[in-house]
Coordinates of C-alpha atoms and ligand atoms in Angstrom, one line a residue:
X1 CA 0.0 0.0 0.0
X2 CA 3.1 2.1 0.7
X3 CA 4.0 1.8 -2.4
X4 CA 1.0 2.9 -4.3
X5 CA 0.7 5.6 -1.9
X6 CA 4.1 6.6 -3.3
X7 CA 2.5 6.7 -6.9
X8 CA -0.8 7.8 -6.3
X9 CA 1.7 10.9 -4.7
X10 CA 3.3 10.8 -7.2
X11 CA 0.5 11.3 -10.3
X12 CA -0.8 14.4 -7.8
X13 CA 2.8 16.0 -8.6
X14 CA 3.0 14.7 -11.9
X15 CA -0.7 16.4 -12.8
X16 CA -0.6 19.4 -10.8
X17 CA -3.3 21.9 -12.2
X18 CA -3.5 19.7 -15.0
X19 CA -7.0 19.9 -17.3
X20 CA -9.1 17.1 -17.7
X21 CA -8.2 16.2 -21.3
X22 CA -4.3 16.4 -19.7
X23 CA -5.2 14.0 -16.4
X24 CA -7.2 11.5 -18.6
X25 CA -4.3 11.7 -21.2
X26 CA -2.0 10.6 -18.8
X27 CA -4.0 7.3 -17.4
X28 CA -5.0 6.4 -20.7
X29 CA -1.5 6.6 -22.4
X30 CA -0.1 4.6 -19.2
X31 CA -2.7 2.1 -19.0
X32 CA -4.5 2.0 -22.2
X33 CA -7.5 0.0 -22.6
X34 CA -7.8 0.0 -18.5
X35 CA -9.7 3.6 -17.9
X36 CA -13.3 2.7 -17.3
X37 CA -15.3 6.1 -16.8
X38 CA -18.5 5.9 -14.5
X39 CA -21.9 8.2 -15.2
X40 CA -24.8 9.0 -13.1
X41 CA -25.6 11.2 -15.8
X42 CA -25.4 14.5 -13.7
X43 CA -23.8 17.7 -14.8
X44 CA -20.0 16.8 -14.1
X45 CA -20.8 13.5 -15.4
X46 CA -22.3 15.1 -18.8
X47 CA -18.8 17.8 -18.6
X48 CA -16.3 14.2 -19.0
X49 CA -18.8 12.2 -21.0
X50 CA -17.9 14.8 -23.5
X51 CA -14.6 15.0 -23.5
X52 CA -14.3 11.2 -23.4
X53 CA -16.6 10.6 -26.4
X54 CA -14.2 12.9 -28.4
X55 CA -10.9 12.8 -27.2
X56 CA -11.1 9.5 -25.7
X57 CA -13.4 6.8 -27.6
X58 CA -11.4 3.5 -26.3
X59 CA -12.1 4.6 -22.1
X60 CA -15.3 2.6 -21.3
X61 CA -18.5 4.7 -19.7
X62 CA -20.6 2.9 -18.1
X63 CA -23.6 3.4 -15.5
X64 CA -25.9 1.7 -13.6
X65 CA -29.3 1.2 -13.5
X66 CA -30.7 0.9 -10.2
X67 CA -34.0 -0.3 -11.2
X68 CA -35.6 3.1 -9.3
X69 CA -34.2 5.8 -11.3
X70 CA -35.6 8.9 -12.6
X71 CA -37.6 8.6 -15.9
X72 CA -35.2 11.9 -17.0
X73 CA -32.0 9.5 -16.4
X74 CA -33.1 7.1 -19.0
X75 CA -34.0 10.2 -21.4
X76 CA -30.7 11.6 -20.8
X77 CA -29.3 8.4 -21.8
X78 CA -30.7 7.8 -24.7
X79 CA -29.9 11.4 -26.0
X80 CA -26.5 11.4 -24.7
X81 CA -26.0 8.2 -26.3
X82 CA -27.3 9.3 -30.0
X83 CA -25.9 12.9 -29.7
X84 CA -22.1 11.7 -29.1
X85 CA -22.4 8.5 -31.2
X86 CA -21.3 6.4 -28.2
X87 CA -22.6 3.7 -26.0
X88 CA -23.0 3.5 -22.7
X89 CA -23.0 0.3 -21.2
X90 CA -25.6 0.3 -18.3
X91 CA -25.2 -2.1 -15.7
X92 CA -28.2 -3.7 -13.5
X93 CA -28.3 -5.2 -10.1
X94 CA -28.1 -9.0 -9.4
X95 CA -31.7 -9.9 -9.7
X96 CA -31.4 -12.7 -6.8
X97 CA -30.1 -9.9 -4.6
X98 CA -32.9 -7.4 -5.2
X99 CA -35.7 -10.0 -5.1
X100 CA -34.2 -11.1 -1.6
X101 CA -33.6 -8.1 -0.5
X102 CA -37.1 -6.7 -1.2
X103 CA -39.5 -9.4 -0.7
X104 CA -38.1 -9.8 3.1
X105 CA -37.3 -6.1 4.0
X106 CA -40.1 -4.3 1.8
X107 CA -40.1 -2.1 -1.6
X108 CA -39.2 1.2 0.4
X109 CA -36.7 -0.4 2.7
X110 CA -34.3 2.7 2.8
X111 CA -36.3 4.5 4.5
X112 CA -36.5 2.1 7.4
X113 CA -33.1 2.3 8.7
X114 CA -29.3 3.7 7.7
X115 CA -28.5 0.1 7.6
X116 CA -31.5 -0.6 5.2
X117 CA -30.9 1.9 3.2
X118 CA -27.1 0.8 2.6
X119 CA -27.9 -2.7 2.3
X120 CA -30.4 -1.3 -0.7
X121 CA -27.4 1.0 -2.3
X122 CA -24.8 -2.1 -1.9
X123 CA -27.3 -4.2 -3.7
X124 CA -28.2 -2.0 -6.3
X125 CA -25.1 0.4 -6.8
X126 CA -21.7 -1.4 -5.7
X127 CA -22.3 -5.0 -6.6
X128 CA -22.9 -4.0 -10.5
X129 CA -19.8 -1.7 -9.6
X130 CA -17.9 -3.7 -8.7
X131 CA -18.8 -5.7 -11.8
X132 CA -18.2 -2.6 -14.1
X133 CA -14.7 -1.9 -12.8
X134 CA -13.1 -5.7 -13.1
X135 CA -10.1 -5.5 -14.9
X136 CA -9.6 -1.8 -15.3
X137 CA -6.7 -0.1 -13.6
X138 CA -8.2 3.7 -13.7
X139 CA -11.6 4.8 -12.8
X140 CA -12.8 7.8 -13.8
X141 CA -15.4 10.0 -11.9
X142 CA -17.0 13.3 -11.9
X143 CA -16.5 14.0 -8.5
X144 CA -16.1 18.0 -7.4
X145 CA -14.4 18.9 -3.5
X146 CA -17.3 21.8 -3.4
X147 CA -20.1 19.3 -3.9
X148 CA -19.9 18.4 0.0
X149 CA -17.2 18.8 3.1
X150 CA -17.1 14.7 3.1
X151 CA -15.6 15.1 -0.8
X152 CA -13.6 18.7 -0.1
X153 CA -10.5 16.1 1.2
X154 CA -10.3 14.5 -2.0
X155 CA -7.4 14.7 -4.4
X156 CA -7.1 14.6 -8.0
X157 CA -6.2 10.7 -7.6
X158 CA -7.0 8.6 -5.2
X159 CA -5.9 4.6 -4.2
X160 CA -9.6 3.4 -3.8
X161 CA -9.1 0.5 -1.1
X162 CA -12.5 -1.0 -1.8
X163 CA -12.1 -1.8 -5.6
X164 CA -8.1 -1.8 -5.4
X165 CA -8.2 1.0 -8.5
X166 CA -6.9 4.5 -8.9
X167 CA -9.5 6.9 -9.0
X168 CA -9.4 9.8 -11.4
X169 CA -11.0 12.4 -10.4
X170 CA -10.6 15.4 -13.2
X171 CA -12.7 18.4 -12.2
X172 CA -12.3 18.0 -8.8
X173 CA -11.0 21.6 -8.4
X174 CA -14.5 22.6 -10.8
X175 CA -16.3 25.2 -9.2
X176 CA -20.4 24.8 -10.0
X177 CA -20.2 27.7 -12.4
X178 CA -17.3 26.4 -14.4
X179 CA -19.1 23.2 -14.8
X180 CA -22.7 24.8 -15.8
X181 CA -20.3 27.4 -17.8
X182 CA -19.1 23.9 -20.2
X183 CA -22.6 22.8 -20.1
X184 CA -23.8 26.3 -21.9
X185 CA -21.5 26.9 -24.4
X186 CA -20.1 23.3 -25.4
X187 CA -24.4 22.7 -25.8
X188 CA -23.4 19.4 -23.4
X189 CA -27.3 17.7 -22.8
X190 CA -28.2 17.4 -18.8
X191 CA -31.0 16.4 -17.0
X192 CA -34.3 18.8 -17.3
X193 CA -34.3 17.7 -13.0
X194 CA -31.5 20.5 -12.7
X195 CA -33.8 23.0 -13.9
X196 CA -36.6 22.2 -11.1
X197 CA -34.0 22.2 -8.1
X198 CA -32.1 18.9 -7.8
X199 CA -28.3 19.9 -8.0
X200 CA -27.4 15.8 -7.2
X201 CA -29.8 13.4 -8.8
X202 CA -29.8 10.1 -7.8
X203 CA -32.9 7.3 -7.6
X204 CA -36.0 8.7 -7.2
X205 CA -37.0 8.0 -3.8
X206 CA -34.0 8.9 -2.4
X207 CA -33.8 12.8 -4.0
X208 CA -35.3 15.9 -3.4
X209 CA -34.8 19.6 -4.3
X210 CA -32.3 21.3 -1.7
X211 CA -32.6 24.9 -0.5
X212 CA -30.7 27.9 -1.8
X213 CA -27.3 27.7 0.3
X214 CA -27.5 24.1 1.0
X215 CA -24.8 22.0 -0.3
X216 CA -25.5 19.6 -2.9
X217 CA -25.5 16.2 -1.5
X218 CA -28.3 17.5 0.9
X219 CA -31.2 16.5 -1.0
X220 CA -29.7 12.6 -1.1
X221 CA -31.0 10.4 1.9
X222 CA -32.6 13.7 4.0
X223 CA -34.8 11.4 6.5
X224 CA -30.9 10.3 8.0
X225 CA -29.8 12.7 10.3
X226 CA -26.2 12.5 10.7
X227 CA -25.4 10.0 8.4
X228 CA -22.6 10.8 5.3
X229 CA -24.3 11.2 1.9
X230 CA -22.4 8.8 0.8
X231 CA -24.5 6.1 -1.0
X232 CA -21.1 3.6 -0.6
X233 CA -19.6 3.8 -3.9
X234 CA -17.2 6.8 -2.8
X235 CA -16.4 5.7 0.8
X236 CA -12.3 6.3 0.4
X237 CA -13.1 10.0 -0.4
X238 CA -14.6 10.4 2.8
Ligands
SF4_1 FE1 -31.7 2.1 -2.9 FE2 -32.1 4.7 -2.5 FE3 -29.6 3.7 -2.6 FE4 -31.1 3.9 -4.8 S1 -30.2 5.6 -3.5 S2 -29.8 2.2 -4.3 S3 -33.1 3.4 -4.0 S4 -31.2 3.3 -1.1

């Protein structure tokens, strides 16, 4: 671990106040065929989705389809999909999981319990994760320090323990206005949910609209009091 903490050290020096195109560059020309990119299809998302369907069309994106999206997620999809001639490959929960899972605990689980709730995001966001990442050496995610204080600590790249992959994180220094700046003049599609209030958009039982001056990752989970808006899948950043 020492010794990846040496690199991971290392490609922070290496790729100081480097662009995106110049961080993904870098991963994809030392590990080529091994940078996977992962979507929820927000705004940052839509920024590197972008940039990867025209600088970069060997990286992978992929998402995952939780079963309890938004119907504007699967829109988004589809028009991301046919506006940048790409595929993304969605992936879907084990089905034995979810039937287990619901038929003993109930449809709205999450709301039960914290422990409910991640049980519900392990079986329906990290296990097809986990799934997405095999065999890739780079992960790539839209993640921003300003979207929350549990994601200000987070570096350009990261060792993530749980998937034992380097995490790319190229707009993490992004403010919000840079990011809706890209969206606006590169005409990048985004989700019509932005436009009614929901700055993080997740599944659909788990979101709301936040408040003017709350952070971002408020409107995820707000029945928990206390807990990290985390759903799981970015638990080293925390
Ligand atoms: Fe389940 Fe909600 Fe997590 Fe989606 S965000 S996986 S519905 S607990």
């Amino acid at each position: 671990m020492d010794v990846m903490q040496n690199s991971i050290d290392q490609y922070n020096k290496d790729l100081l106040s480097a662009s995106p195109v110049r961080a993904i560059e870098y991963f994809n020309t030392l590990f080529p065929g091994q940078c996977v990119f992962s979507t929820s299809l927000g705004v940052e998302d839509q920024v590197l989705t972008r940039i990867i369907a025209s600088e970069f069309p060997t990286i992978r994106i992929v998402t995952l389809d939780t079963g309890r999206l938004f119907e504007e997620t699967y829109e988004l999809i589809h028009i991301t999909e046919l506006k940048y001639k790409i595929k993304i490959e969605v992936y879907f929960p084990d089905h034995t999981l979810v039937e287990n899972m619901v038929n003993s605990k109930g449809i709205n689980l999450f709301y039960d319990s914290v422990e409910n709730r991640k049980e519900c995001c392990h079986n329906r966001k990290i296990e097809p994760l986990t799934r997405a990442l095999k065999g890739s050496k780079v992960w790539i995610t839209g993640l921003r320090k300003e979207q929350s204080l549990a994601r200000a600590g987070v570096s350009l790249v990261n060792w993530d323990n749980t998937h034992s992959i380097i995490k790319l994180n190229p707009l993490i220094d992004w403010s919000e206005q840079e990011i809706w700046s890209a969206i606006h003049t590169k005409k990048i599609p985004y989700s019509s949910l932005h436009d009614k209030g929901f700055p993080s958009i997740g599944c659909r039982p788990c979101t709301r609209t936040v408040l003017p001056g709350e952070d971002s990752r408020s409107g995820r989970w707000w029945w928990e009091n206390g807990s990290k808006k985390e759903c799981g899948l970015h638990l080293n950043e925390e």
